[in-house]
Tab-separated table of C-alpha atoms and ligand atoms in Angstrom:
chain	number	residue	atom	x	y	z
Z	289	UNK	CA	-22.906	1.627	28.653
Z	290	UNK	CA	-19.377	3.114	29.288
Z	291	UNK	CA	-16.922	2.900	26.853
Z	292	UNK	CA	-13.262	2.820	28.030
Z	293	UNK	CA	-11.087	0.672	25.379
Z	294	UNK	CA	-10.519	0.750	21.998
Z	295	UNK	CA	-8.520	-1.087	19.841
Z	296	UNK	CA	-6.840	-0.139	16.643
Z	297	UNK	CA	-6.059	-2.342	13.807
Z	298	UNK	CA	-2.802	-1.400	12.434
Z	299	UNK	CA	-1.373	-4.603	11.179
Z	300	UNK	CA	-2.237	-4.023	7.367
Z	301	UNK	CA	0.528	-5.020	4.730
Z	302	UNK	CA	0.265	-1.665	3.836
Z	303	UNK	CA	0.966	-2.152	-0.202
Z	304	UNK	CA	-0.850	1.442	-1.385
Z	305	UNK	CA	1.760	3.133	-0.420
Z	306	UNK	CA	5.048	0.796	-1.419
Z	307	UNK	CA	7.603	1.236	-1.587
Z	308	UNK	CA	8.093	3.444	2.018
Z	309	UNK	CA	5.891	1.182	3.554
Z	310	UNK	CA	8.355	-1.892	2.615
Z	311	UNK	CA	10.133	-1.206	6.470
Z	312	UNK	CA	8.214	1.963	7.755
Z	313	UNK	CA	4.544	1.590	8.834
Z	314	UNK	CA	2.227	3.154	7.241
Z	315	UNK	CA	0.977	4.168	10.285
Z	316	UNK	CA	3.995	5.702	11.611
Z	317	UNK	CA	4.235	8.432	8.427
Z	318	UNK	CA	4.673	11.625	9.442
Z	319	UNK	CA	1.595	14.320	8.787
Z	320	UNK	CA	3.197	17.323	9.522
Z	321	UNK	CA	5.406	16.871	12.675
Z	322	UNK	CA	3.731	13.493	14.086
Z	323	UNK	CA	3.138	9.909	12.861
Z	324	UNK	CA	-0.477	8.838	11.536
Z	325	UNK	CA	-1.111	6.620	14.730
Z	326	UNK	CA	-0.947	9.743	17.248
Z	327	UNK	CA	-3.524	11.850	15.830
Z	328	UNK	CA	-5.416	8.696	16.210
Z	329	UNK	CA	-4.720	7.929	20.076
Z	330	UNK	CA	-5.001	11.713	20.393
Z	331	UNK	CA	-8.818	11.015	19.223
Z	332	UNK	CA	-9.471	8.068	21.481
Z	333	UNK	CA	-8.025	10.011	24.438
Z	334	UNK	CA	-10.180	12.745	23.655
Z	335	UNK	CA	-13.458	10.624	23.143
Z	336	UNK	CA	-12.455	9.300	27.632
Z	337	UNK	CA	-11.253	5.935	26.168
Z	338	UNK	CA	-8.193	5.151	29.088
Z	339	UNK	CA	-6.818	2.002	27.604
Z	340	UNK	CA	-6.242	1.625	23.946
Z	341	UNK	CA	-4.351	-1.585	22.210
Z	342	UNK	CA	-2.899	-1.647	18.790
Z	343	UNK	CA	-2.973	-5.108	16.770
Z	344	UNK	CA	0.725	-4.671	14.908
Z	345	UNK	CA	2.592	-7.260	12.947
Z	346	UNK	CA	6.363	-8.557	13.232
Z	347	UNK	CA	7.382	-5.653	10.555
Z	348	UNK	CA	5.968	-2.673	13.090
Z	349	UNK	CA	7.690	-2.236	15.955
Z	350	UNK	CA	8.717	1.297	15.339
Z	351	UNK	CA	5.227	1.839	16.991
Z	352	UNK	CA	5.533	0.416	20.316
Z	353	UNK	CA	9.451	2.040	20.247
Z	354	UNK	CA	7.781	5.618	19.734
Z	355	UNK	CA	5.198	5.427	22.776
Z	356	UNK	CA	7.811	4.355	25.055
Z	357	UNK	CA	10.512	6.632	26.850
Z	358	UNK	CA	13.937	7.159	25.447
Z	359	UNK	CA	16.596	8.155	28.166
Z	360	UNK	CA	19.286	8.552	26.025
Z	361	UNK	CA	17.266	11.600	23.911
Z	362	UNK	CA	15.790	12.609	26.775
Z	363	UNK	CA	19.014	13.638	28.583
Z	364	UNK	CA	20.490	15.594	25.289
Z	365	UNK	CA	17.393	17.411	25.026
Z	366	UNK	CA	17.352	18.369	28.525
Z	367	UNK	CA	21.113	18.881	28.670
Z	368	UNK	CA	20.636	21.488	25.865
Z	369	UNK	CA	17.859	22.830	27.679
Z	370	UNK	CA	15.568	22.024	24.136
Z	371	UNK	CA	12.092	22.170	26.522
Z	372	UNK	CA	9.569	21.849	24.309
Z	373	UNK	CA	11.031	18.818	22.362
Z	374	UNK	CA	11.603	17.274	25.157
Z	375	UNK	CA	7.796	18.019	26.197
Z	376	UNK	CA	6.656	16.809	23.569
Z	377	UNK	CA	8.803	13.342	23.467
Z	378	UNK	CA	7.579	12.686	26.695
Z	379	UNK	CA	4.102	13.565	26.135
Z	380	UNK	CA	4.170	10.632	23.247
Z	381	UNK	CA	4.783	8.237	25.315
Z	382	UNK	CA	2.349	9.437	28.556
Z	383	UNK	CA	-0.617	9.793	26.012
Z	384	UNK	CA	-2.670	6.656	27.189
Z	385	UNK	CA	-2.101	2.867	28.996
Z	386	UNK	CA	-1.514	1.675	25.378
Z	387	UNK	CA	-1.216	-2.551	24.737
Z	388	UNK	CA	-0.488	-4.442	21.336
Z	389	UNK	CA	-0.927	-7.811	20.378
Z	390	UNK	CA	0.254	-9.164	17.288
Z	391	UNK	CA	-1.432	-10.408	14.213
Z	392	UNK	CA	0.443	-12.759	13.416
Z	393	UNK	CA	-0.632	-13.845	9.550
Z	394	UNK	CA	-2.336	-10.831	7.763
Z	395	UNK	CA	-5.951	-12.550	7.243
Z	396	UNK	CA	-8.072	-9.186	7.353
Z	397	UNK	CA	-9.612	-6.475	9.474
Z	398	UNK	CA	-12.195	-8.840	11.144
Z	399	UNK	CA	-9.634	-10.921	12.009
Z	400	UNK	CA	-7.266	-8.315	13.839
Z	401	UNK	CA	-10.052	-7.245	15.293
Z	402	UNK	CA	-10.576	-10.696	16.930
Z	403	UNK	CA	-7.388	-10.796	17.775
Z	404	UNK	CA	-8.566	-8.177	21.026
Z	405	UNK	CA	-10.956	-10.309	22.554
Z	406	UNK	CA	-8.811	-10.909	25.542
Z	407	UNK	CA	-7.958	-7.646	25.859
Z	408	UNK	CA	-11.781	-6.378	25.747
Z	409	UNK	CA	-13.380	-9.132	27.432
Z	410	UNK	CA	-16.978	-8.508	28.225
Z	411	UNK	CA	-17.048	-4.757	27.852
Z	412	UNK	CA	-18.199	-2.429	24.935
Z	413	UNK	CA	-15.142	-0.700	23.249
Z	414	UNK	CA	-14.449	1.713	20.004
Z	415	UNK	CA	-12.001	0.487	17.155
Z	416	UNK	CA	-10.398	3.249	15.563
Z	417	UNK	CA	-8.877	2.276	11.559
Z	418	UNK	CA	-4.984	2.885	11.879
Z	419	UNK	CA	-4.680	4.991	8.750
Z	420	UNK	CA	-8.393	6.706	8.772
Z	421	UNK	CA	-7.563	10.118	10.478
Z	422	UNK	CA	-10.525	12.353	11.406
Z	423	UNK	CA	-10.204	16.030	11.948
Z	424	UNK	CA	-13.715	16.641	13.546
Z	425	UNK	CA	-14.389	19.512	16.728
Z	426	UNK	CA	-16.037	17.217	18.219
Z	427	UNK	CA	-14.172	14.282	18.495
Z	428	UNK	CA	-15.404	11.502	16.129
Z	429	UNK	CA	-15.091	8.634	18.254
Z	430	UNK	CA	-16.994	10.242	21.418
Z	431	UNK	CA	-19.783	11.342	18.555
Z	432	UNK	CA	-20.481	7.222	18.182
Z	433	UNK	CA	-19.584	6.511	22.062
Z	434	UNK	CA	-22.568	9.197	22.691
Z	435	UNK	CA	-24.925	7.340	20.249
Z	436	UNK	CA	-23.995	3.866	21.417
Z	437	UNK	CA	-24.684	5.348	25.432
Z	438	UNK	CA	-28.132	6.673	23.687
Z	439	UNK	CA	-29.717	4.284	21.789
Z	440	UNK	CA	-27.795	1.303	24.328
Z	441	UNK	CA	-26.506	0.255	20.061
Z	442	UNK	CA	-23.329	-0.534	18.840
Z	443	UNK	CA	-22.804	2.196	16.470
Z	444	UNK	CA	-20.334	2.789	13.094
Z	445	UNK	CA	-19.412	6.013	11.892
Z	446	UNK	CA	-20.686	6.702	8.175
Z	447	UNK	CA	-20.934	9.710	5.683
Z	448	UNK	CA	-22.528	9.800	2.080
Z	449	UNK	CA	-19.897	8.811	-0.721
Z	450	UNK	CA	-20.408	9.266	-4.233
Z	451	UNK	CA	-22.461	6.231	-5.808
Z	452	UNK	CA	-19.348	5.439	-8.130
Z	453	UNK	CA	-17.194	5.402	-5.076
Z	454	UNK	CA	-19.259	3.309	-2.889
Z	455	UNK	CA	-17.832	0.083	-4.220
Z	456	UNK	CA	-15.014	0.945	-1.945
Z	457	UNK	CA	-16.618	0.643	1.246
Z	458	UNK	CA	-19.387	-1.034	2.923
Z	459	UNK	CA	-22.575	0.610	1.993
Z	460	UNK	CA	-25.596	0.388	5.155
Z	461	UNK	CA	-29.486	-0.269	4.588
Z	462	UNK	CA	-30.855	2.227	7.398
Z	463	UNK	CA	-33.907	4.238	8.436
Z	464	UNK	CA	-33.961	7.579	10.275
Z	465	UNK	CA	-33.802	7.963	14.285
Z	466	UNK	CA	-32.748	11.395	14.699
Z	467	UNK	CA	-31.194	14.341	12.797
Z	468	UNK	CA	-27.767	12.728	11.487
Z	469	UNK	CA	-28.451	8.889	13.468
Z	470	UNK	CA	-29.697	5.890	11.525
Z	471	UNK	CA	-31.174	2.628	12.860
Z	472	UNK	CA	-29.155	-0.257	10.783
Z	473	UNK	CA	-30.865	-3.182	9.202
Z	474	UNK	CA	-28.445	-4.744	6.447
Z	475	UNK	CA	-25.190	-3.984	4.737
Z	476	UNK	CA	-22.836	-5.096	2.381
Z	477	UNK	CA	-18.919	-5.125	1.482
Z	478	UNK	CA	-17.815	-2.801	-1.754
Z	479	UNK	CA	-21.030	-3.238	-3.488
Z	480	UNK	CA	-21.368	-2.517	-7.299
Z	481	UNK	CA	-23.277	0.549	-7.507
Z	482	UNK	CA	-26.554	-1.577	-8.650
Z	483	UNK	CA	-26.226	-3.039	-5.776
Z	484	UNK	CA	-25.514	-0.431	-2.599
Z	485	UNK	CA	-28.457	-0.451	-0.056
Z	486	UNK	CA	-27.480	3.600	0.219
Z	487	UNK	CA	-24.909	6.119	-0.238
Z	488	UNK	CA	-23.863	6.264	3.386
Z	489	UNK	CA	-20.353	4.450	3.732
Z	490	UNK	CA	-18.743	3.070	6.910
Z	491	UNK	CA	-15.495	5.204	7.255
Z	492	UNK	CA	-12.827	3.761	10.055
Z	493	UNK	CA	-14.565	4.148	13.164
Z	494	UNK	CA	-17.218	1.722	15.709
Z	495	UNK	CA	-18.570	1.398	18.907
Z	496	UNK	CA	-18.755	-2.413	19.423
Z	497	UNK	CA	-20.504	-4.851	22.131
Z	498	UNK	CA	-18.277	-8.004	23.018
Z	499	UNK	CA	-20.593	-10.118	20.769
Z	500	UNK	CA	-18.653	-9.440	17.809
Z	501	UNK	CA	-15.829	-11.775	18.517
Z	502	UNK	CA	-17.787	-14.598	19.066
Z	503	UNK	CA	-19.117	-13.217	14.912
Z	504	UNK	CA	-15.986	-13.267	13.696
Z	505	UNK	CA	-13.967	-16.484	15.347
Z	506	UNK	CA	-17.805	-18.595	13.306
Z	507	UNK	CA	-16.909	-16.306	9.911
Z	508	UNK	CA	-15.662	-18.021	6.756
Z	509	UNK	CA	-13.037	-15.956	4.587
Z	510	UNK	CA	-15.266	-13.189	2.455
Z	511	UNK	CA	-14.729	-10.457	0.107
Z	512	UNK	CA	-10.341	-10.573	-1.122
Z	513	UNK	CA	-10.713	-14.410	0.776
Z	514	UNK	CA	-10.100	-12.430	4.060
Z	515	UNK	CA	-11.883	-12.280	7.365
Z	516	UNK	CA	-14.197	-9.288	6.554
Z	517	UNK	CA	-15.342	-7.073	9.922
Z	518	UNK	CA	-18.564	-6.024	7.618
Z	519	UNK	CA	-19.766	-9.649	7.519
Z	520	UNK	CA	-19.203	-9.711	11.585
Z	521	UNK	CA	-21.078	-6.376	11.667
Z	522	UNK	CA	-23.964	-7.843	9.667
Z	523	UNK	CA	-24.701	-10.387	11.445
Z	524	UNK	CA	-24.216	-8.451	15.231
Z	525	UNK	CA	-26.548	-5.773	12.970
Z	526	UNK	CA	-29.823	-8.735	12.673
Z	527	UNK	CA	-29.067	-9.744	16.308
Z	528	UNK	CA	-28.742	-6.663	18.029
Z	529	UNK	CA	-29.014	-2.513	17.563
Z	530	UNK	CA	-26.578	-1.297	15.782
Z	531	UNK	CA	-26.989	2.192	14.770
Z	532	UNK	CA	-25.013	4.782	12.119
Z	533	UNK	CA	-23.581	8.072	12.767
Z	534	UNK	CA	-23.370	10.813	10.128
Z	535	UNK	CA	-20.575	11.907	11.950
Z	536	UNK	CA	-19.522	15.767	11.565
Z	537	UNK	CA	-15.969	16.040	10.460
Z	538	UNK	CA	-13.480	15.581	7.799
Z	539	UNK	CA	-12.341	11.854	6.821
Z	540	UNK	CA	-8.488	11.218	5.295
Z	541	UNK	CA	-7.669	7.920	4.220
Z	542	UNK	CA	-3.718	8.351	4.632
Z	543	UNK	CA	-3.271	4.430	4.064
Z	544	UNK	CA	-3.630	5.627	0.239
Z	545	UNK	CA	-1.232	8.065	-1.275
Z	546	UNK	CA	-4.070	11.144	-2.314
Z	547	UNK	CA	-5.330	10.727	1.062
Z	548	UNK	CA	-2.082	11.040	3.063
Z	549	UNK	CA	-0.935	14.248	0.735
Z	550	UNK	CA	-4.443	15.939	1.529
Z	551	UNK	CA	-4.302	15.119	5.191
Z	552	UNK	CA	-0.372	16.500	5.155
Z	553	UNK	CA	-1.621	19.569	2.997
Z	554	UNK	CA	-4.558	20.636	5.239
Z	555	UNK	CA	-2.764	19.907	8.962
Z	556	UNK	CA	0.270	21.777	7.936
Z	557	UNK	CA	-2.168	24.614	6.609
Z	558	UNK	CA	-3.424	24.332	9.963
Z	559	UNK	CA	-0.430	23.934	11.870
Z	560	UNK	CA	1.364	27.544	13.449
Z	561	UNK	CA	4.625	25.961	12.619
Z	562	UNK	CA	4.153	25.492	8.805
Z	563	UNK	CA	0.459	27.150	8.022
Z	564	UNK	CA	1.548	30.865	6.829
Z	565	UNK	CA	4.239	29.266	5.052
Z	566	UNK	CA	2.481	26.969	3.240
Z	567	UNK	CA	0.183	29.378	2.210
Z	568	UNK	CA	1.988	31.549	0.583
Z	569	UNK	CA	4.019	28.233	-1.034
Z	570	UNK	CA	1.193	27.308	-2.554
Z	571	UNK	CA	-0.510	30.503	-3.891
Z	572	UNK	CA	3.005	30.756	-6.100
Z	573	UNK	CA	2.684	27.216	-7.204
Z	574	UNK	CA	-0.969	27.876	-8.051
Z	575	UNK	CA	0.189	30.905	-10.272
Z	576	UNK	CA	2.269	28.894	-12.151
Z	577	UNK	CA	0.391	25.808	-12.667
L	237	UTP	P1	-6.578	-1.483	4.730
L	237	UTP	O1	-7.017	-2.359	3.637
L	237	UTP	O2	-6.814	-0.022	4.620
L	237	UTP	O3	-5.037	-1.646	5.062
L	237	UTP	O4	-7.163	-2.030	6.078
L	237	UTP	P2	-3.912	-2.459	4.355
L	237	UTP	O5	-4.309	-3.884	4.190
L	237	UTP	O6	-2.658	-2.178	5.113
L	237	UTP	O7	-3.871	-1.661	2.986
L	237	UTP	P3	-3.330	-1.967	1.546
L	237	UTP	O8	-4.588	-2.210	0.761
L	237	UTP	O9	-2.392	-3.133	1.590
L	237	UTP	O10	-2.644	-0.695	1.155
L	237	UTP	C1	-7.915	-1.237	6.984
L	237	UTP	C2	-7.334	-1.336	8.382
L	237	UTP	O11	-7.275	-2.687	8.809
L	237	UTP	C3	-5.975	-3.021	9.226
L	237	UTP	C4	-5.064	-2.038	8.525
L	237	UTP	O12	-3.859	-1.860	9.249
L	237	UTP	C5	-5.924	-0.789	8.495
L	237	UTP	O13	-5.879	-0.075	9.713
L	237	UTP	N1	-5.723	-4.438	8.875
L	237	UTP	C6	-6.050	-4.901	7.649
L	237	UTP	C7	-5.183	-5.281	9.829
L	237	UTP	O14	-4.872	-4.862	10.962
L	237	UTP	N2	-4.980	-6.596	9.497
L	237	UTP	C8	-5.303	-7.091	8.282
L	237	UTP	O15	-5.123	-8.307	8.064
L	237	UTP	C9	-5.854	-6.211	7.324
């Protein structure tokens, strides 16, 4: 199994994080000195995936703009000899052969999802969440593509969440393989807590077979009255093996306002532009809080 597209949903409304998201996609937010969406191609790239396409709506166009050149800025940059910006511009827009296909009513994640089976065809492929940014050393993607190549699975990334917070996810009814893999047997949408078949929670991030779209175009509207991906994935998880990575690496939900300051506070920690900075910024807050 060789895994060489992915596809990431980015046409979410967006409404966590209103009112900037009214005309500016989530997704194109800046975490330190980049928009959301390139950390995320940057992680597909990474993982070997050469041909990625993004599933936008009529409202986010400022994506496709930013991975394409821009002469005009391009020229000023070079006339004033500003290399590294114009490196960098460039370098946006050479990242990967990227594609995008719109959603064009907002009827849920399965649905976008669906909305690549043209683009996929018969091939396995990874779908990487828009706003779920992973900072991982080993890429988090390329840790499912290696357990989907392993186990010949489809595979989701999960990690234990608190049992009062696991009614925000979809919780996964598994049994041991290997040191941080699970073999997948059931799993439901934001369960109660009474209810969750464990504490591991899918978190943004699949290796799929094909057979999925054929799941979601037969799904009736679930959880929210939406086409749910977790009822696709439960049914392609009784027909076929679909196994769960523990992954290894650090999860930030930026499509919610706590999770896009955290992301922000930790990359810019990290960053040599901002990091020593930063620091020090925030040891005098601290002193005074
Ligand atoms: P979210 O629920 O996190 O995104 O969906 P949202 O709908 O934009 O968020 P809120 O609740 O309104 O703030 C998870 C992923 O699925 C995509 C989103 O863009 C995000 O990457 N999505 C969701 C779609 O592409 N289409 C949809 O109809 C719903």
């Amino acid at each position: 199994m060789k895994v060489r597209k992915a596809v990431i949903p980015a046409a979410g409304l967006g409404t966590r994080m209103l009112p900037a998201t009214k005309t500016v996609p989530k997704e194109m937010l800046p975490l330190v000195d980049k928009p959301v969406i390139q950390y995320i191609i940057e992680e597909a790239v990474a993982s070997g995936i050469e041909d990625i396409l993004i599933v936008t709506n009529r409202a986010k166009s400022a994506m496709d703009d930013y991975f394409d050149y821009y002469p005009e800025l391009e020229t000023r940059l070079n006339q004033a000899g500003k290399e590294a910006e114009l490196t960098q511009v460039r370098r946006a827009a050479d990242l990967a052969n990227i594609f995008y296909v719109r959603q064009k009513e907002t009827k849920g994640l399965g649905h976008a999802i669906w909305r690549a089976k043209r683009f996929v065809g018969e091939e396995p492929f990874a779908v990487l969440l828009g706003d779920d940014i992973m900072r991982a050393k080993k890429p988090v993607t390329l840790q499912l593509v290696e357990a989907a190549e392993k186990y010949d699975a489809s595979a989701v990334g999960v990690q234990r969440v608190a049992t009062e917070a696991i009614s925000k996810y979809s919780s996964v009814k598994i049994s041991p393989l290997e040191e941080r893999i699970f073999s997948i047997s059931d799993m439901n949408e934001k369960p109660a807590p009474s209810e969750m078949f464990s504490n591991y929670a899918i978190l943004g991030r699949y290796v799929l077979t094909a057979k999925i779209f054929d799941l979601l175009e037969h799904l009736r509207p679930g959880y929210g009255g939406e086409i749910q991906l977790t009822d696709g994935l439960r049914e392609l998880c009784f027909q076929d093996h679909m196994v769960a990575v523990d992954f290894e690496g650090q999860r930030y939900d930026t499509g919610n306002l706590n999770g896009f300051l955290e992301a922000t506070i930790d990359f810019a920690l990290d960053h040599p532009a901002t990091g020593a900075w930063l620091k020090q910024f925030l040891q005098e807050k601290a002193a005074h809080l």
